[in-house]
Short mmCIF file of C-alpha atoms in Angstrom, two decimals:
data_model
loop_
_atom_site.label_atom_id
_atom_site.label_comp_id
_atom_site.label_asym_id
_atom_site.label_seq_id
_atom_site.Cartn_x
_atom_site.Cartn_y
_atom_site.Cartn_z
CA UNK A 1 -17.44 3.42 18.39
CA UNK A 2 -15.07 3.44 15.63
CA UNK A 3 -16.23 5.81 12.80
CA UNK A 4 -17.53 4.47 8.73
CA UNK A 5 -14.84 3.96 6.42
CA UNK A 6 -14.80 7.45 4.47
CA UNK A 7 -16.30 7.56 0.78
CA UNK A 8 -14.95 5.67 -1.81
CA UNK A 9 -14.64 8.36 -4.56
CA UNK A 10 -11.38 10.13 -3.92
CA UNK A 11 -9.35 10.39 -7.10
CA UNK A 12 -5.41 10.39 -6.85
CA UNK A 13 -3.27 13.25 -7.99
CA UNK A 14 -3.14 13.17 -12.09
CA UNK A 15 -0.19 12.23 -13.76
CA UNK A 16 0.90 12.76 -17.46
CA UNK A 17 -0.44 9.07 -19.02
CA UNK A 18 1.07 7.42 -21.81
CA UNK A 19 -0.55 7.89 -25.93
CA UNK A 20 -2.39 5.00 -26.94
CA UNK A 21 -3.55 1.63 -25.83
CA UNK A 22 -1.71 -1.26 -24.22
CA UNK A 23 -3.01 -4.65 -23.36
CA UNK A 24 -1.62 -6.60 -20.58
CA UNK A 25 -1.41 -10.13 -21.06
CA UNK A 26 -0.39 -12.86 -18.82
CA UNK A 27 -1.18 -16.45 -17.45
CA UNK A 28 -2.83 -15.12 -14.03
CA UNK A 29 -4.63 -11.78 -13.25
CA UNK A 30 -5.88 -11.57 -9.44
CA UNK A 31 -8.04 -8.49 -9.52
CA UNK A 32 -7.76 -7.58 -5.71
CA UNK A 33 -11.25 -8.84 -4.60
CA UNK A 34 -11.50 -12.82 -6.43
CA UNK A 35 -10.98 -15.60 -4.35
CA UNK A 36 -9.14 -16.72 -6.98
CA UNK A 37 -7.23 -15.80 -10.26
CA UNK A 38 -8.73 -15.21 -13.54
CA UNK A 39 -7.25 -16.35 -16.75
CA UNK A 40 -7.58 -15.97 -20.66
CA UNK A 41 -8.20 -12.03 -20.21
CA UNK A 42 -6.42 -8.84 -21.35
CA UNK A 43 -6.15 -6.06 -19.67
CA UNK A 44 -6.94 -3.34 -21.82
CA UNK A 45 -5.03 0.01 -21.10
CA UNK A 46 -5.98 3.43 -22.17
CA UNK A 47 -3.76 6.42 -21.23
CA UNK A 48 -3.48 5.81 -17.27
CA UNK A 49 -6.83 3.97 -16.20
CA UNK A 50 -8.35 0.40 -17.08
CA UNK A 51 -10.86 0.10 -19.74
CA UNK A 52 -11.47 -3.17 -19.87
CA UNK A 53 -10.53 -6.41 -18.13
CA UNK A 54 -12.17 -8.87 -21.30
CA UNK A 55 -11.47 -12.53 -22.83
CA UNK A 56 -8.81 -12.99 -24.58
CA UNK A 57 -8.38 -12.53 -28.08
CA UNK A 58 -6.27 -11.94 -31.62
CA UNK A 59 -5.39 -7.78 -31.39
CA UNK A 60 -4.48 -4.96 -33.53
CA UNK A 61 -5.75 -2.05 -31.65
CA UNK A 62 -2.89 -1.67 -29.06
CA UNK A 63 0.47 -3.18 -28.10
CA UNK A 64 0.04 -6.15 -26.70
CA UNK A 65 2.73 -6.57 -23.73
CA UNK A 66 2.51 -10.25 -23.07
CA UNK A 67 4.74 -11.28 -20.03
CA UNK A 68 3.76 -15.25 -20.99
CA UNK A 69 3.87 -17.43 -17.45
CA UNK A 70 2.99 -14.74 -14.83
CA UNK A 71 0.78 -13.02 -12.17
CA UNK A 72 -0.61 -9.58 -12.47
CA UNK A 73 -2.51 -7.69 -9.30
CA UNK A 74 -3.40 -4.49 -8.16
CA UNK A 75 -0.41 -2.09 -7.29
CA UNK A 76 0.79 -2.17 -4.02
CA UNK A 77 -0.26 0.73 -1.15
CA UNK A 78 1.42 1.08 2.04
CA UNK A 79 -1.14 3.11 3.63
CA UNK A 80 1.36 4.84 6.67
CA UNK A 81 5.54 4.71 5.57
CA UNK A 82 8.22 6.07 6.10
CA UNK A 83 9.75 8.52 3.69
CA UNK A 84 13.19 10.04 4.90
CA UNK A 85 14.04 13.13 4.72
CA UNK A 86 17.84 12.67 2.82
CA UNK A 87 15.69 9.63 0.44
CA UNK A 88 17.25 10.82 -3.01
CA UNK A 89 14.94 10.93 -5.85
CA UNK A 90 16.69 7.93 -7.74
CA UNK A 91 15.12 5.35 -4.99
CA UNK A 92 11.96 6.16 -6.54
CA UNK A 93 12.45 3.56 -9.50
CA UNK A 94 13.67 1.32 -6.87
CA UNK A 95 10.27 1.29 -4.99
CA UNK A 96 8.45 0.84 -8.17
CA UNK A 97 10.62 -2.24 -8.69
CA UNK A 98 9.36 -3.77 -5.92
CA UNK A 99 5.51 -3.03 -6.91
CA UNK A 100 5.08 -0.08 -4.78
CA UNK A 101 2.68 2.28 -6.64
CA UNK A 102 1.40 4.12 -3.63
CA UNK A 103 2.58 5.26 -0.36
CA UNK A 104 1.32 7.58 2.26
CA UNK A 105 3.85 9.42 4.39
CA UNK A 106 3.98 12.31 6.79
CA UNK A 107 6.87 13.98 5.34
CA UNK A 108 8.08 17.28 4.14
CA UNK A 109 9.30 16.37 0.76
CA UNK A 110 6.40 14.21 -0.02
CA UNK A 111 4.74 16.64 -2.56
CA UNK A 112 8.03 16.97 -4.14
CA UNK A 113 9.07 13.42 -4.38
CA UNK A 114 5.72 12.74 -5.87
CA UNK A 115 6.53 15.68 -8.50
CA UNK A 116 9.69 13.78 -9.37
CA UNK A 117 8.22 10.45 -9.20
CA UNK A 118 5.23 11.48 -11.75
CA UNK A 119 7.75 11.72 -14.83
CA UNK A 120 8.77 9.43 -17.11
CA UNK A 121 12.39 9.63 -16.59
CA UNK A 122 12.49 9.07 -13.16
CA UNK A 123 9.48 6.98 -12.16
CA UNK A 124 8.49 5.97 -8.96
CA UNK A 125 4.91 5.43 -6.68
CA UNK A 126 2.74 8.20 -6.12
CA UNK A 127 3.30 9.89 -2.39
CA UNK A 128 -0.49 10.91 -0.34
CA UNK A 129 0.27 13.14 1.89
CA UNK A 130 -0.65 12.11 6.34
CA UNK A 131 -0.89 14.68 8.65
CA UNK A 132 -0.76 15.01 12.50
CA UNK A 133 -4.30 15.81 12.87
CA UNK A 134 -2.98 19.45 14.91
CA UNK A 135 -1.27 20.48 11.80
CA UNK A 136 -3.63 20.08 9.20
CA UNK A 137 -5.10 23.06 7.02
CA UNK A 138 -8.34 22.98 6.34
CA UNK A 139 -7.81 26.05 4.29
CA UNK A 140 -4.77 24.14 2.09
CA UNK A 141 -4.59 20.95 0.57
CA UNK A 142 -6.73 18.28 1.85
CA UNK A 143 -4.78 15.04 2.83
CA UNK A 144 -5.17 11.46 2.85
CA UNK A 145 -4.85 10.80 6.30
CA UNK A 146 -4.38 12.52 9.72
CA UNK A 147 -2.79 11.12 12.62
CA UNK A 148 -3.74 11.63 16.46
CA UNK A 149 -2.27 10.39 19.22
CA UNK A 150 -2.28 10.86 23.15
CA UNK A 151 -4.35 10.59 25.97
CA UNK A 152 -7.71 9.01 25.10
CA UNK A 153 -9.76 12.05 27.34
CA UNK A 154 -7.64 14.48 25.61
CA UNK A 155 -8.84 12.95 22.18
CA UNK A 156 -12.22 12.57 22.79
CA UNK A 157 -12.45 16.71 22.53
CA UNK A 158 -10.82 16.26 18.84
CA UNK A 159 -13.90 14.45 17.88
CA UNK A 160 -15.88 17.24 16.04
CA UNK A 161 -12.71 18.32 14.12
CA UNK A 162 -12.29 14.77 13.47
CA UNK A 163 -15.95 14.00 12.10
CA UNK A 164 -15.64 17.31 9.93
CA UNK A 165 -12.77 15.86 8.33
CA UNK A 166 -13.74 12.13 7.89
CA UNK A 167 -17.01 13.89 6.01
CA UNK A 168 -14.58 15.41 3.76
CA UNK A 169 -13.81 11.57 2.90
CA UNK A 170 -10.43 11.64 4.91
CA UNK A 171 -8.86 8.81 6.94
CA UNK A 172 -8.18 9.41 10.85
CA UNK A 173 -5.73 7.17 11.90
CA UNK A 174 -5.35 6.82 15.78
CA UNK A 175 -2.79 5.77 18.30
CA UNK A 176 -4.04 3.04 20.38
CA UNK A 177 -7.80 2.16 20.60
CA UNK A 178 -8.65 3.82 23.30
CA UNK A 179 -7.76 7.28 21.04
CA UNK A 180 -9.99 5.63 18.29
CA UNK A 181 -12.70 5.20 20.31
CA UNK A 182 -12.58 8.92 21.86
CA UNK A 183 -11.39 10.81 18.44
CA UNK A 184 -14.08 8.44 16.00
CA UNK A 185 -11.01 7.20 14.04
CA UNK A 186 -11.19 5.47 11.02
CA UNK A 187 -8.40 3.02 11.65
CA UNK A 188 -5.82 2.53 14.48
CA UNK A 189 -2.35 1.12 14.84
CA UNK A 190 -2.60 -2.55 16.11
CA UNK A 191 -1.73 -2.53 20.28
CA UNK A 192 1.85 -2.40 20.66
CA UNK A 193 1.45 -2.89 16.83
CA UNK A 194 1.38 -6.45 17.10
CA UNK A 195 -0.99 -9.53 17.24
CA UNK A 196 -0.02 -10.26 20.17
CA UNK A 197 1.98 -7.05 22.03
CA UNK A 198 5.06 -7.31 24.39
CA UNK A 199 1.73 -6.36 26.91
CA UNK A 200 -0.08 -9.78 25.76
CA UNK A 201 -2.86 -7.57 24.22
CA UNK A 202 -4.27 -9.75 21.27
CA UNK A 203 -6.19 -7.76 18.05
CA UNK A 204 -9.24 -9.71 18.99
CA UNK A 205 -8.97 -8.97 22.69
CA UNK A 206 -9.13 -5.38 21.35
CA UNK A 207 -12.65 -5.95 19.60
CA UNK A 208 -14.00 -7.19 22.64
CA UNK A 209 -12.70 -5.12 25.01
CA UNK A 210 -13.79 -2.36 23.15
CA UNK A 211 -17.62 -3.91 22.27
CA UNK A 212 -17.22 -2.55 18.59
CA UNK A 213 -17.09 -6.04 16.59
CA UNK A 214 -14.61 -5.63 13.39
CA UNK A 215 -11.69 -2.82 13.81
CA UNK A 216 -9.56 -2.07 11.20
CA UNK A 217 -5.84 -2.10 12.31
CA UNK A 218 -2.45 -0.78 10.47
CA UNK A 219 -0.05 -3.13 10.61
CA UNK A 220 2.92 -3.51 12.20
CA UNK A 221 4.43 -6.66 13.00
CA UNK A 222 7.45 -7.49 11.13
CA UNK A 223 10.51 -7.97 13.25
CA UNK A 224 13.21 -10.04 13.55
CA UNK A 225 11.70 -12.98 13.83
CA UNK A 226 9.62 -12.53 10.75
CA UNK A 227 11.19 -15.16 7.69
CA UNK A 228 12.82 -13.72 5.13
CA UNK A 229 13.13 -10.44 6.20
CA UNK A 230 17.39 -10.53 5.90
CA UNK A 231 16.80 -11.88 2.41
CA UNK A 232 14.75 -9.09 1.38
CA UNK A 233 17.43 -6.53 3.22
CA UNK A 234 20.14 -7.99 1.07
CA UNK A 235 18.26 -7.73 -2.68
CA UNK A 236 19.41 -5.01 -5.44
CA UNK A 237 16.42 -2.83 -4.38
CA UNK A 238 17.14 -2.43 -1.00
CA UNK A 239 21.00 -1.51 -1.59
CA UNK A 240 19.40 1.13 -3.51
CA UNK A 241 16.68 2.72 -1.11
CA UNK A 242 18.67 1.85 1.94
CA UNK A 243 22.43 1.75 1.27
CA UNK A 244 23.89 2.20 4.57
CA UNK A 245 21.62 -0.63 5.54
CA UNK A 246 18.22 -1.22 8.16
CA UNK A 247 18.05 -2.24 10.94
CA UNK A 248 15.02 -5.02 12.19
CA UNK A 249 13.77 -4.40 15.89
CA UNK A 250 13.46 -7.35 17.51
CA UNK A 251 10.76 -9.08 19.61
CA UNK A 252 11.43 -12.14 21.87
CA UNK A 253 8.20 -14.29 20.60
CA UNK A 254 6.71 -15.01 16.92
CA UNK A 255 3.23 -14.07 16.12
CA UNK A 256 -0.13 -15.47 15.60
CA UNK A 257 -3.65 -14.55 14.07
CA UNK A 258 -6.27 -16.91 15.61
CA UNK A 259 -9.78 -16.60 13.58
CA UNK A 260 -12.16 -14.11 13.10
CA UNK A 261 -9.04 -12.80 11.17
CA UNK A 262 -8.98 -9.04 11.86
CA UNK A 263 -9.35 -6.39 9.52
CA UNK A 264 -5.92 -5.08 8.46
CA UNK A 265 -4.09 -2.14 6.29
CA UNK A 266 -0.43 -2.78 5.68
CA UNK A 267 1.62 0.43 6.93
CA UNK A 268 5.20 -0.24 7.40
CA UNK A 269 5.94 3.07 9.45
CA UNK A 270 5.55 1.37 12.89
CA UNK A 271 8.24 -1.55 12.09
CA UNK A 272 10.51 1.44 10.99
CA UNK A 273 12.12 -0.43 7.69
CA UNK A 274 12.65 1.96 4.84
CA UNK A 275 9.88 2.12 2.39
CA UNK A 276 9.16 -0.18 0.17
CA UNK A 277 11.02 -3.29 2.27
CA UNK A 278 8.79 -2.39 5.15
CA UNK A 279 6.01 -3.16 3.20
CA UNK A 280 6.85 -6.51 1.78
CA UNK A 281 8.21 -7.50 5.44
CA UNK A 282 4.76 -7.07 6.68
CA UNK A 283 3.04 -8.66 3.80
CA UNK A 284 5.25 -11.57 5.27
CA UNK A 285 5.12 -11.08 9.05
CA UNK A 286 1.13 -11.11 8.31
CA UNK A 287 1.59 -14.66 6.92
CA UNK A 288 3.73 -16.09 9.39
CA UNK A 289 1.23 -14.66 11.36
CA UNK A 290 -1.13 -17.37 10.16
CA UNK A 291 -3.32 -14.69 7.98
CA UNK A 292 -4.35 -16.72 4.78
CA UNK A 293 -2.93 -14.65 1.49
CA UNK A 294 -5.71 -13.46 0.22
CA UNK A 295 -6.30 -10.59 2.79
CA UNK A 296 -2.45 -10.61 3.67
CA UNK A 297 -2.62 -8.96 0.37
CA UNK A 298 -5.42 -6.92 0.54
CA UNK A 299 -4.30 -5.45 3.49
CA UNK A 300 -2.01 -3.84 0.27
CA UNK A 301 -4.60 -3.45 -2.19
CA UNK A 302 -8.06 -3.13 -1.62
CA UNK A 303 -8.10 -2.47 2.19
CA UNK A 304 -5.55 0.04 1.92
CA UNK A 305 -7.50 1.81 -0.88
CA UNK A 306 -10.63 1.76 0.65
CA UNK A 307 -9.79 3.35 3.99
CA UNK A 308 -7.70 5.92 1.75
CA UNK A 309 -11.52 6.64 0.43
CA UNK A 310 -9.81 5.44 -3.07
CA UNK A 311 -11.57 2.22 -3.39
CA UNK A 312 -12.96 2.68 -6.93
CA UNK A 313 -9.63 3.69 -8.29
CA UNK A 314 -6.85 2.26 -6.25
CA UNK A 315 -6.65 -1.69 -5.05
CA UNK A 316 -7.94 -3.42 -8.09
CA UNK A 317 -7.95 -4.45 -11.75
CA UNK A 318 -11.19 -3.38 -12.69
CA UNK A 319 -12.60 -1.67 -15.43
CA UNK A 320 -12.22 2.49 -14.37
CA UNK A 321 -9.07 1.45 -12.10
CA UNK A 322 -6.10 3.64 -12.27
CA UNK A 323 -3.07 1.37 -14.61
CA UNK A 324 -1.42 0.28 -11.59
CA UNK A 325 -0.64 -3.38 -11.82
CA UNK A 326 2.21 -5.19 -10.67
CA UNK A 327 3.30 -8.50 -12.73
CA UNK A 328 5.47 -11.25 -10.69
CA UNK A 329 6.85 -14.44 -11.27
CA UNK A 330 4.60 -17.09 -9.52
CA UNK A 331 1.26 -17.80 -7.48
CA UNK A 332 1.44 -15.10 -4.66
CA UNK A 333 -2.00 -16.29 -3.52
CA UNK A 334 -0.17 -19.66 -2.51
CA UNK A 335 3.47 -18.30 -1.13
CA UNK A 336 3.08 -14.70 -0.28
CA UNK A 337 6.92 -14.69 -1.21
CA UNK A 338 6.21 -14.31 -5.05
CA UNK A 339 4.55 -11.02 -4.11
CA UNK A 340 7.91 -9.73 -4.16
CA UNK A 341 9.08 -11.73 -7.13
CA UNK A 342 8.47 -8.14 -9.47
CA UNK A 343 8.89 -8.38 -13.03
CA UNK A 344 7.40 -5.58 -14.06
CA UNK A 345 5.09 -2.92 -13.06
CA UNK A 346 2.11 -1.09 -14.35
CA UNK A 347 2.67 2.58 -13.19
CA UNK A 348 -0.28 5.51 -14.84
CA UNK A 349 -0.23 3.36 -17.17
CA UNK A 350 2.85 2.80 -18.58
CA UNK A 351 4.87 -0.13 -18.38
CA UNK A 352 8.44 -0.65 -16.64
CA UNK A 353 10.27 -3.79 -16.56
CA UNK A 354 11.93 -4.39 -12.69
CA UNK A 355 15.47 -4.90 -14.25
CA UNK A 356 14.70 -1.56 -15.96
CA UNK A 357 14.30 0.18 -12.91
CA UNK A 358 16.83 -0.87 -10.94
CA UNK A 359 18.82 -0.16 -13.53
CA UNK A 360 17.46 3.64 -13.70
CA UNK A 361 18.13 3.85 -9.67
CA UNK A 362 21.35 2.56 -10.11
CA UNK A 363 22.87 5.21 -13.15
CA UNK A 364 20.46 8.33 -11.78
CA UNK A 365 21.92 11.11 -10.15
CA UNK A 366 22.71 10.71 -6.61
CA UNK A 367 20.10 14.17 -5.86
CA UNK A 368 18.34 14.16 -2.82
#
């Protein structure tokens, strides 16, 4: 069967944190794992992690940043993206802009966009490094996640390489389910990456097929089809990330979930948007898709986090939680649309406002 998710104790690259305390105030604060919202509380900031998520009250031992009628939750992770190659270093404050804290790509200038992303002046989510599981080093850094693919026999004789990794606390991501099931994967992109695929292969047909109860899937469904995709193609951010513009694949028939809802990661690498809009056209596709919003976004916190074996640091607002925390405009737990309504982001602790960012992309040096 499918393997454990790995350990939950991973910490994420340091960055240089902020001096002193800040408190985060505003009207709603969804922690990542609540059914609901919390309200009168502060989150209390110290350098780059959470201290303290307490009631409200009259301060003088930090500066309060109080952003009045809004939503904080946890910083968004898209758990498999893509990260081009000629992606200049200025798009980096344009991710952050739309919430993106974290992203995990399989690219060659991923350790040095997170280098440029780590400082002040030219902010932007941290970058985990994937690997195809042939070319990882066990003798170099260790990544985040490893990718295999191919014929499910040929898989099945990665297994041992694959269980001495996943012990190491890294994430296997596989193919199809058939090379899950051979390699002991951790997670696998959905069939056809789709609810329902072009093959009519449903998620839950997957689980039963397979006898193995609860899978946990990377996304992939936004298309075409999925509403308000061209809106989000035309904002400020994406003229910065993508100018030359993206194209949307499409698919001839709109999705749907059906309960048990299936366990999900969002990873905007199969639906082949640029980063960033990838991810917030799958946080959409998912509910069009019929998946109620509190694991829609999930599937960008916690569940991303926790298959990235960085469930205790990444995902949440919770006391020991890195200071990622993005604020929006509006109740994303009732229109998933506010979740891209960013104004302003929590990033290692230090606070950016959207506007701000934008701004940065928009007068930083056109470097690749």
């Amino acid at each position: 069967g499918f393997a454990e998710r790995p350990p939950q104790n991973r910490a994420p690259p340091p960055a240089p944190p902020p001096d002193g305390r800040r408190i985060l105030r505003v009207d709603r604060i969804w922690d990542g794992l609540s059914v609901g919202y919390r309200t009168e509380v502060d989150v209390v900031i110290d350098g780059a992690t959470i201290t303290a998520v307490e009631a409200r009250r009259e301060r003088d031992d930090g500066i309060v940043i109080d952003l009045g009628d809004a939503t904080a939750l946890p910083g968004y992770i898209d758990v498999y993206s893509n990260l081009p190659d000629d992606l200049p270093v200025r798009a980096g404050p344009a991710l952050l802009a739309l919430g993106v804290t974290t992203l995990v790509a399989d690219s060659r200038r991923a350790a040095e966009l997170d280098r440029a992303w780590r400082e002040p002046a030219t902010p932007g989510p941290r970058v985990l490094r994937a690997h195809a599981l042939e070319d990882a080093d066990a003798e170099g850094a260790t990544p985040w996640l490893l990718t295999v693919g191919g014929d499910p026999s040929a898989t099945a004789t990665m297994r041992p390489l694959v269980d001495q990794w996943r012990a190491r606390g890294v994430a296997v991501l596989a193919d199809s389910w058939q090379a899950g099931l051979g390699a002991g994967a951790t997670l696998v992109l959905g069939t056809a990456n789709r609810p329902v695929s072009p093959r009519g292969i449903r998620y839950q047909d997957v689980q039963l097929a397979s006898g193995i109860g609860s899978v946990t899937f990377v996304s992939g469904l936004a298309d075409a089809l999925t509403p308000g995709v061209s809106a989000l193609l035309d904002s400020r951010a994406a003229g910065l990330i993508a100018p030359g513009g993206a194209a949307v694949r499409p698919f001839a028939e709109p999705t749907a979930f059906r309960p048990p809802w299936p366990t999900l990661v969002a990873g905007s690498r199969p639906n082949g948007l640029p980063p960033g809009l990838g991810l917030h056209a799958e946080l959409r596709a998912l509910d069009a898709a019929g998946l109620p919003a509190r694991p829609t976004l999930q599937s960008a916190g916690l569940n991303a986090a926790t298959v990235l074996g960085a469930g205790f640091r990444l995902g949440r607002i919770a006391t020991g939680s890195a200071a990622d925390v993005v604020i929006v405009a509006g109740d994303p737990l009732a229109d998933i649309g506010a979740a891209a309504a960013v104004i302003g982001v929590v990033r290692n602790g230090r606070f950016y406002s959207a506007s701000g960012l934008l701004d940065r992309a928009e007068t930083a040096p056109n470097v690749e």
